[in-house]
């Protein structure tokens, strides 16, 4: 993040009274329609969804409300329609495949992938926890949970883990989408409130972004974490519900009793659902960057592979092995560098921070010599030298490696000299490869060089399957308890300060 | 008449204590040869880790054992090759390197040094191989380079568990040598703490993963710093809580001599005061007026350039245990340490223009393991408006403030210290992972500010 750019944005937003776009292109794929999911939890119950709303973005949603989510029977019965619908949608999308030719190798991958859109990153984490809970459910009293719940859990777990891939678009948290595309006056913490971000982007007429964002943050509830006022209402409704049902879990008894809780959650979901549709519509109107389809192809490939595995009965470990973690770390780092590079190379607005920070230079090619010869080891080789005239003075150390944005996938250039040139600078750069027409700009072209490139670090062999002794515990850990252990236990008594001895009290 | 014997520049008690620890390290290592086991040697900055590594490798070779020596970066590996040859004349050292990463010519020309391919090193059964961790990993996977008796990993607190995973296969017995105060393994990922606290965390250190899985592994702490002199030790101790060490050098052995400022230098008075303070006490904390500034602040960069120009204009001469007679300070013996690449680029251009091309400028992570006579450190918090994990990282400050033998000049702004007023920020906790870089950094920065207080010079 460029300090200079952020300072400029803060000043301009303050002056103009509304948020500003950071980009001229959309760098995330948005399918039409994506599946929206909006989740609410009970305070302090991280693994339980008290209410799940789902449906096509911009369309009507369905709502699953358990009433008492801490009761396993009620919880599973409420979640089942959501789980079954999710599995059906995923299987349906994955069923249509297209051939992809790579050299002489042909493989098949889904023509599309089910994109899930959620309001914020907290919901991504909540879906991951819900997925983790459902994916590893154990039998209870010889009764296995519905397979759709377990399958949906596996899918959700995959989606939440894939959300770590830089530039992915399978699971899109809208707060991150907006933070990447818009500059606001909100801190990273405040940006988690989608309504506050939206209010700064599109404030009511005559209202400054700061004031509209402040008002939205104070009033809008996005979830999945309930605020105290919501939890108080929920608590009262749950108490009445539990008293009325008297321990019953049959749908015939529960159905009429659950309506007040459903209505409570509809009041919470309605504004969020409308907000999500508005945000997606606005971002979809922006043209997609050229690299968006490539990144979504990577998503589709991952989606297809995981759906095959899950529907084939495949299982996943609850935690990574050291080998998996090591491989995942490397697999995530390379896409991150490439995503950042693609964004800036394709989008002039995204290149500005690099220009301000001296990580990129823009200028006119004043001369080109493609017959320059340098001695490399023992023989002289042909290289190209260009002089680039910039409008502003630049400070670049000699020997700095830069890539021309038009050949960012190819070889680098190196700074040979920087001299004052009128109000700007003249930079001499040498191409570190044989000069070919595709690698050379024309004299008079206005071009950009930057430290960003999209070339791969090269193929790395996977680590050995067997871990070394250093990464293996001398004493193997005890097997974990089932993830749903204790589900049938009565809830722990509430902690009441009046009943607890105070160790710090004066004798 | 008897000749007067010059007093030793070394502290005999400190040297003896260090020797005892080194002996214990080697005894533990030799006792474990042939078994899947490790020995950890933790050292403060400038303890002579490379010397320990090189001497130990020589002793292992005397026992006809096959040894792989590795370190995270190419520069560290180059340095190890030079040290191995200097301390073990006649030893054959095979440097296995990646494409375009050959040894510098002066090292490549040393007797006994060869640069075989990984396949050739394995086919020949080369008995002493040096490579970076990444290259050793690649060579093991592609060419089967392995079956060594001992793996010596230098800078083991800088190597992450992910890279160590494959490299660990090349030998059963490991000696892990490193500096716990320097920068931890790092990833640019926004959620790099995803695995933190878990046994699978790929970003824990090589030492961390061994101790987690094999808690009975012996850990030895070297009680010595050979690089830092007694004036620098109190500041360095801020970065090593619970690890006591002293300087190997006695007070007064090292000295910088500067010519007098002379008439007409009133305009340079603050700079001269800073240089005089650094020469006299080993430290100067030069403070510009407080202001929120860009990371690559031109005013700070120009001040650093002016300090360097004046240092050489006043014909700095240095004296130390290796140079009993004062000799001119060379450009290559001076470095500037920064936190950001744009600071490095700005300074590099400014210094090149000023004829100071020989002065090294680099970020803290690339200065790890290197030594200079004089260092100018651009304080990580200089002109900042916020304290975040990156700028508070104690490892970054530790590297910047422990590279020098003679003096360190810290450049910042007089509001930097106020960033630490009040309550430290809330930080996330991770089960099974005790360190907290933000709070540890907060403590270390507070301690350093306090110790630098007597050396403040306002620019």
Short mmCIF file of N, CA and C in Angstrom, two decimals, chain B residues 241-324:
data_model
loop_
_atom_site.label_atom_id
_atom_site.label_comp_id
_atom_site.label_asym_id
_atom_site.label_seq_id
_atom_site.Cartn_x
_atom_site.Cartn_y
_atom_site.Cartn_z
N UNK B 241 15.85 -11.57 25.60
CA UNK B 241 15.47 -11.76 27.01
C UNK B 241 15.80 -13.18 27.46
N UNK B 242 16.42 -13.27 28.63
CA UNK B 242 16.74 -14.59 29.17
C UNK B 242 18.02 -15.19 28.63
N UNK B 243 18.71 -14.50 27.76
CA UNK B 243 19.95 -15.02 27.18
C UNK B 243 21.06 -14.05 27.56
N UNK B 244 21.89 -14.45 28.51
CA UNK B 244 22.95 -13.54 28.94
C UNK B 244 24.19 -13.71 28.07
N UNK B 245 24.76 -12.59 27.71
CA UNK B 245 26.02 -12.64 26.94
C UNK B 245 26.80 -11.35 27.18
N UNK B 246 28.09 -11.45 26.93
CA UNK B 246 28.97 -10.29 27.08
C UNK B 246 29.84 -10.17 25.84
N UNK B 247 30.50 -9.02 25.77
CA UNK B 247 31.39 -8.80 24.64
C UNK B 247 32.71 -9.52 24.86
N UNK B 248 33.24 -10.06 23.77
CA UNK B 248 34.56 -10.70 23.85
C UNK B 248 35.66 -9.66 23.96
N UNK B 249 35.33 -8.43 23.63
CA UNK B 249 36.34 -7.37 23.56
C UNK B 249 36.27 -6.53 24.83
N UNK B 250 37.40 -6.13 25.33
CA UNK B 250 37.39 -5.27 26.52
C UNK B 250 37.14 -3.82 26.10
N UNK B 251 36.70 -3.04 27.06
CA UNK B 251 36.36 -1.64 26.78
C UNK B 251 37.59 -0.87 26.33
N UNK B 252 37.40 0.02 25.38
CA UNK B 252 38.48 0.91 24.94
C UNK B 252 39.34 0.36 23.82
N UNK B 253 39.12 -0.89 23.47
CA UNK B 253 39.96 -1.48 22.40
C UNK B 253 39.58 -0.90 21.04
N UNK B 254 38.31 -0.65 20.85
CA UNK B 254 37.86 -0.14 19.55
C UNK B 254 37.68 1.38 19.64
N UNK B 255 38.04 2.02 18.57
CA UNK B 255 38.00 3.48 18.61
C UNK B 255 37.85 4.04 17.20
N UNK B 256 37.04 5.10 17.08
CA UNK B 256 37.00 5.86 15.82
C UNK B 256 37.62 7.21 16.11
N UNK B 257 38.53 7.63 15.24
CA UNK B 257 39.13 8.97 15.39
C UNK B 257 38.68 9.82 14.22
N UNK B 258 38.23 11.01 14.56
CA UNK B 258 37.78 11.96 13.54
C UNK B 258 38.62 13.22 13.64
N UNK B 259 38.88 13.86 12.52
CA UNK B 259 39.57 15.14 12.58
C UNK B 259 38.61 16.17 13.17
N UNK B 260 39.15 17.28 13.67
CA UNK B 260 38.29 18.32 14.23
C UNK B 260 37.45 18.93 13.12
N UNK B 261 36.27 19.43 13.49
CA UNK B 261 35.41 20.01 12.44
C UNK B 261 36.08 21.17 11.70
N UNK B 262 36.82 21.99 12.38
CA UNK B 262 37.51 23.09 11.71
C UNK B 262 36.63 24.29 11.48
N UNK B 263 37.25 25.42 11.13
CA UNK B 263 36.49 26.66 10.93
C UNK B 263 35.55 26.53 9.73
N UNK B 264 34.47 27.28 9.79
CA UNK B 264 33.51 27.29 8.67
C UNK B 264 32.56 26.12 8.67
N UNK B 265 32.51 25.33 9.76
CA UNK B 265 31.61 24.17 9.76
C UNK B 265 30.42 24.34 10.68
N UNK B 266 30.08 25.60 10.98
CA UNK B 266 28.96 25.80 11.89
C UNK B 266 27.67 25.20 11.33
N UNK B 267 27.49 25.31 10.02
CA UNK B 267 26.26 24.79 9.41
C UNK B 267 26.14 23.29 9.62
N UNK B 268 27.28 22.65 9.80
CA UNK B 268 27.25 21.18 9.96
C UNK B 268 27.33 20.77 11.43
N UNK B 269 27.12 21.74 12.33
CA UNK B 269 27.30 21.44 13.75
C UNK B 269 26.47 20.25 14.24
N UNK B 270 25.16 20.15 13.89
CA UNK B 270 24.40 18.99 14.39
C UNK B 270 24.98 17.67 13.88
N UNK B 271 25.41 17.68 12.63
CA UNK B 271 25.98 16.44 12.06
C UNK B 271 27.29 16.11 12.76
N UNK B 272 28.10 17.14 13.01
CA UNK B 272 29.36 16.89 13.71
C UNK B 272 29.11 16.38 15.13
N UNK B 273 28.09 16.97 15.78
CA UNK B 273 27.77 16.50 17.14
C UNK B 273 27.38 15.02 17.12
N UNK B 274 26.60 14.65 16.12
CA UNK B 274 26.17 13.24 16.01
C UNK B 274 27.37 12.33 15.79
N UNK B 275 28.29 12.76 14.92
CA UNK B 275 29.46 11.92 14.65
C UNK B 275 30.37 11.84 15.88
N UNK B 276 30.52 12.96 16.55
CA UNK B 276 31.36 12.95 17.75
C UNK B 276 30.76 12.05 18.83
N UNK B 277 29.43 12.14 18.98
CA UNK B 277 28.75 11.32 19.98
C UNK B 277 28.93 9.83 19.63
N UNK B 278 28.76 9.51 18.36
CA UNK B 278 28.90 8.11 17.93
C UNK B 278 30.33 7.63 18.15
N UNK B 279 31.30 8.50 17.85
CA UNK B 279 32.70 8.10 18.01
C UNK B 279 33.03 7.90 19.49
N UNK B 280 32.44 8.74 20.33
CA UNK B 280 32.78 8.68 21.76
C UNK B 280 32.07 7.54 22.47
N UNK B 281 30.80 7.33 22.13
CA UNK B 281 30.02 6.37 22.94
C UNK B 281 29.56 5.15 22.17
N UNK B 282 29.80 5.13 20.87
CA UNK B 282 29.35 3.97 20.06
C UNK B 282 27.94 4.13 19.57
N UNK B 283 27.21 5.13 20.06
CA UNK B 283 25.83 5.35 19.64
C UNK B 283 25.57 6.83 19.40
N UNK B 284 24.70 7.13 18.47
CA UNK B 284 24.09 8.46 18.35
C UNK B 284 22.68 8.25 17.84
N UNK B 285 21.76 8.97 18.44
CA UNK B 285 20.36 8.89 17.98
C UNK B 285 20.01 10.27 17.44
N UNK B 286 20.06 10.41 16.14
CA UNK B 286 19.86 11.70 15.50
C UNK B 286 18.38 11.87 15.20
N UNK B 287 17.81 12.95 15.71
CA UNK B 287 16.37 13.14 15.58
C UNK B 287 16.05 14.39 14.76
N UNK B 288 15.29 14.19 13.70
CA UNK B 288 14.73 15.30 12.94
C UNK B 288 13.45 15.75 13.66
N UNK B 289 12.97 16.95 13.36
CA UNK B 289 11.71 17.37 13.99
C UNK B 289 10.58 16.41 13.64
N UNK B 290 9.70 16.20 14.59
CA UNK B 290 8.60 15.26 14.39
C UNK B 290 7.68 15.68 13.26
N UNK B 291 7.33 14.73 12.40
CA UNK B 291 6.39 14.99 11.30
C UNK B 291 5.97 13.66 10.73
N UNK B 292 4.69 13.56 10.32
CA UNK B 292 4.30 12.33 9.61
C UNK B 292 4.82 12.42 8.19
N UNK B 293 5.63 11.48 7.79
CA UNK B 293 6.28 11.58 6.48
C UNK B 293 6.09 10.28 5.70
N UNK B 294 6.40 10.37 4.40
CA UNK B 294 6.35 9.18 3.55
C UNK B 294 7.43 8.20 4.00
N UNK B 295 7.23 6.96 3.63
CA UNK B 295 8.22 5.94 4.02
C UNK B 295 9.60 6.33 3.52
N UNK B 296 9.69 6.66 2.23
CA UNK B 296 10.98 7.06 1.66
C UNK B 296 11.10 8.58 1.79
N UNK B 297 11.27 9.03 3.01
CA UNK B 297 11.29 10.47 3.31
C UNK B 297 12.60 11.09 2.80
N UNK B 298 12.52 12.03 1.87
CA UNK B 298 13.76 12.60 1.32
C UNK B 298 14.62 13.30 2.36
N UNK B 299 13.98 13.94 3.36
CA UNK B 299 14.77 14.66 4.37
C UNK B 299 15.64 13.69 5.17
N UNK B 300 15.05 12.59 5.57
CA UNK B 300 15.82 11.60 6.33
C UNK B 300 16.94 11.03 5.47
N UNK B 301 16.63 10.77 4.20
CA UNK B 301 17.65 10.20 3.30
C UNK B 301 18.80 11.18 3.11
N UNK B 302 18.47 12.45 2.96
CA UNK B 302 19.53 13.45 2.76
C UNK B 302 20.38 13.59 4.03
N UNK B 303 19.73 13.47 5.18
CA UNK B 303 20.49 13.54 6.44
C UNK B 303 21.48 12.37 6.51
N UNK B 304 21.03 11.21 6.13
CA UNK B 304 21.92 10.04 6.17
C UNK B 304 23.09 10.25 5.20
N UNK B 305 22.78 10.75 4.02
CA UNK B 305 23.86 11.02 3.05
C UNK B 305 24.85 12.03 3.65
N UNK B 306 24.33 13.09 4.28
CA UNK B 306 25.21 14.12 4.82
C UNK B 306 26.06 13.58 5.97
N UNK B 307 25.48 12.70 6.78
CA UNK B 307 26.25 12.08 7.86
C UNK B 307 27.42 11.29 7.28
N UNK B 308 27.14 10.56 6.21
CA UNK B 308 28.20 9.74 5.61
C UNK B 308 29.27 10.61 4.96
N UNK B 309 28.82 11.64 4.25
CA UNK B 309 29.79 12.53 3.60
C UNK B 309 30.71 13.17 4.65
N UNK B 310 30.11 13.59 5.75
CA UNK B 310 30.88 14.25 6.80
C UNK B 310 31.81 13.25 7.51
N UNK B 311 31.32 12.02 7.67
CA UNK B 311 32.15 10.99 8.31
C UNK B 311 33.46 10.82 7.54
N UNK B 312 33.33 10.76 6.23
CA UNK B 312 34.55 10.56 5.43
C UNK B 312 35.32 11.87 5.26
N UNK B 313 34.60 13.01 5.24
CA UNK B 313 35.30 14.30 5.14
C UNK B 313 36.16 14.53 6.37
N UNK B 314 35.73 14.00 7.49
CA UNK B 314 36.52 14.16 8.72
C UNK B 314 37.51 13.01 8.89
N UNK B 315 37.80 12.35 7.78
CA UNK B 315 38.88 11.35 7.69
C UNK B 315 38.82 10.33 8.84
N UNK B 316 37.67 9.67 8.94
CA UNK B 316 37.50 8.69 10.01
C UNK B 316 38.57 7.61 9.93
N UNK B 317 39.17 7.34 11.08
CA UNK B 317 40.16 6.25 11.19
C UNK B 317 39.71 5.33 12.32
N UNK B 318 39.94 4.06 12.14
CA UNK B 318 39.46 3.12 13.16
C UNK B 318 40.62 2.29 13.72
N UNK B 319 40.44 1.96 14.99
CA UNK B 319 41.41 1.10 15.67
C UNK B 319 40.60 -0.02 16.34
N UNK B 320 41.16 -1.23 16.33
CA UNK B 320 40.45 -2.35 16.97
C UNK B 320 41.45 -3.45 17.28
N UNK B 321 40.94 -4.58 17.75
CA UNK B 321 41.83 -5.67 18.13
C UNK B 321 42.60 -6.22 16.93
N UNK B 322 42.02 -6.10 15.72
CA UNK B 322 42.70 -6.58 14.51
C UNK B 322 43.57 -5.49 13.88
N UNK B 323 43.30 -4.24 14.20
CA UNK B 323 44.05 -3.12 13.61
C UNK B 323 44.51 -2.23 14.76
N UNK B 324 45.59 -2.64 15.46
CA UNK B 324 46.01 -1.88 16.65
C UNK B 324 46.40 -0.45 16.32
#
